[in-house]
Amino acid sequence: MYFSMLTNLTIKQAHKGLKNKEFSAEELVNSHIKVIQEKDKDINAFVLTTFDLAREQAKKVDSKIKKGEKINLLEGIPVSIKDCFCTKGIESTASSNILKGYVPPFDATSVRKIKEQGAIILGKVNTDEFTMGASTETSAFGVTKNSHDLKRVSGGSSGGSAASVASQMAMYSLATDTGGSIRQPAAFCGVTGLKVTYGRVSRYGVMSMASSLDTIGPIGKSVEDVAIILEAIAGHDKNDSTTPKIKVDNYLKNLKEDIKGLKIGVPKEYFDSDLSPEIRKITEKAIQKLKDLGCKIKEVSLPHTKYAIAVYYIIVPSEISSNMARYDGIKYGYSEREEAKDLMEIYTKSRAKGFGDEVKRRIMLGTYALSAGYYDAYYKKAMQVRTLIKQDFDKVFESVDALIAPVTPGPAFKIGENINDPLQMYLEDIFTAPVNLAGVPALSVPYGKIDNLPVGVQIIGKHFDEKTILKIGSNLEK
Ligand code: GLN
């Protein structure tokens, strides 16, 4: 096996190669480091690298293999971690100046789980500040570019995760999705991303954005890889009371099952006039393919879809305004302590300097929506409509096994195109945010291209039925 080809492999292929001693974990890690050193000057996916640590860990895996010990599927496999995950002993900032210098004394549960499996962390990757955005342009570290066209964004907020996998700088990435942050960048970069059911993966140790919608999930090169990672990170965690004790499926094994006879719904609201004709064509091709594979296609309706963006952008800022209160210049990271004359000034100066524009915008919107006199008109109303949106999904899932839809209204947009128009940026989430409001899982699989730019299709499933959407996605990608 040629050295330079190692970064091409999927997790399973790399695992096999390691086991059969075709190459060492050190070689595998070094080949990824080499690609990062070559490509990341242009892409800007990594905000911090941990190469020495990675090489050290690789040596440990190699000595295990040499001794003939059994290794896990993720053992020795290099991974990138979105910067909003707490990583023990490694600076974690959510790409915000306010967390500059914050080194967590503990790992997020999902990070701990993959580390226990022997994962090798290459570093932290870029995100919109506190994951608020759809392009990584709100990051304190600058934008992550799209390898398919360096003038375009890699999407967001998990742009660093998606770009690192797409450019073969990491074999997979851990990321988060609150309104589309895994699925949209995965689609823009031509990789696979899974937004899990709310509660399927522990959120412990991941910086909260909107706690009732935040989810943790994988971005990988294939549906099979995503299934492997999900199996490693899913399940109940005593540190996150929103993770129920529901059995974790054998996702990898389930991928092989037939999808013939499955009923797939096509939500008509997602194919309204706003959809670009190219995306429509590609999605329709995917629908045809599912038909050819023996699925039964049925048009369905999610009538409250039109309210989803409005509802999302009231609930999310409301939760943000509460979650961001902890960044006060005292507890973590950046502080204007030296400059301030009293406690109040530590708060105001640290927050004024530490937060970027988008975070401030959302704190103000959320504080307004929650304030006495407006609470009923905005927050409460939005929560009521959220219930209607969830009920739409419950109802269609009585008659279909999964839904198929576009991921994004178009392919990756140009850097700078939307950043000064928040409303336009928010509309990026039109096909992804309803899924978070309902709490159901959804997979973004690369499907087709528009002028050399990748796009994805979205497979949406029932609560805790990741196995069905992974199975469908795996058939689509073949
Ligand atoms: N683009 C959406 C937002 O800005 C989604 C972000 C996310 O999923 N973290 O809220």
PDB file of C-alpha atoms in Angstrom, residues 7 50 98 104 124 183 203 264 286 290 317 323 332 343 356 455:
ATOM      1  CA  THR A   7      -5.782   8.836   3.651  1.00  0.00           C
ATOM      2  CA  THR A  50      -2.239  17.771  18.536  1.00  0.00           C
ATOM      3  CA  ILE A  98     -14.518  34.461  24.992  1.00  0.00           C
ATOM      4  CA  PRO A 104     -11.170  21.652  30.004  1.00  0.00           C
ATOM      5  CA  LYS A 124      -9.844  20.622  16.939  1.00  0.00           C
ATOM      6  CA  ARG A 183     -26.092  17.862   7.383  1.00  0.00           C
ATOM      7  CA  ARG A 203     -24.468  16.077  25.062  1.00  0.00           C
ATOM      8  CA  ILE A 264     -40.800   6.356   1.752  1.00  0.00           C
ATOM      9  CA  ALA A 286     -32.728   9.760  -5.735  1.00  0.00           C
ATOM     10  CA  LEU A 290     -35.364   4.179  -4.259  1.00  0.00           C
ATOM     11  CA  PRO A 317     -32.041  32.600  20.472  1.00  0.00           C
ATOM     12  CA  ASN A 323     -26.900  29.392  27.835  1.00  0.00           C
ATOM     13  CA  TYR A 332     -13.819  30.462  32.014  1.00  0.00           C
ATOM     14  CA  LEU A 343     -17.786  43.160  39.024  1.00  0.00           C
ATOM     15  CA  GLY A 356     -18.842  38.186  18.121  1.00  0.00           C
ATOM     16  CA  VAL A 455     -25.001  18.304  -2.952  1.00  0.00           C
TER      17      VAL A 455
END
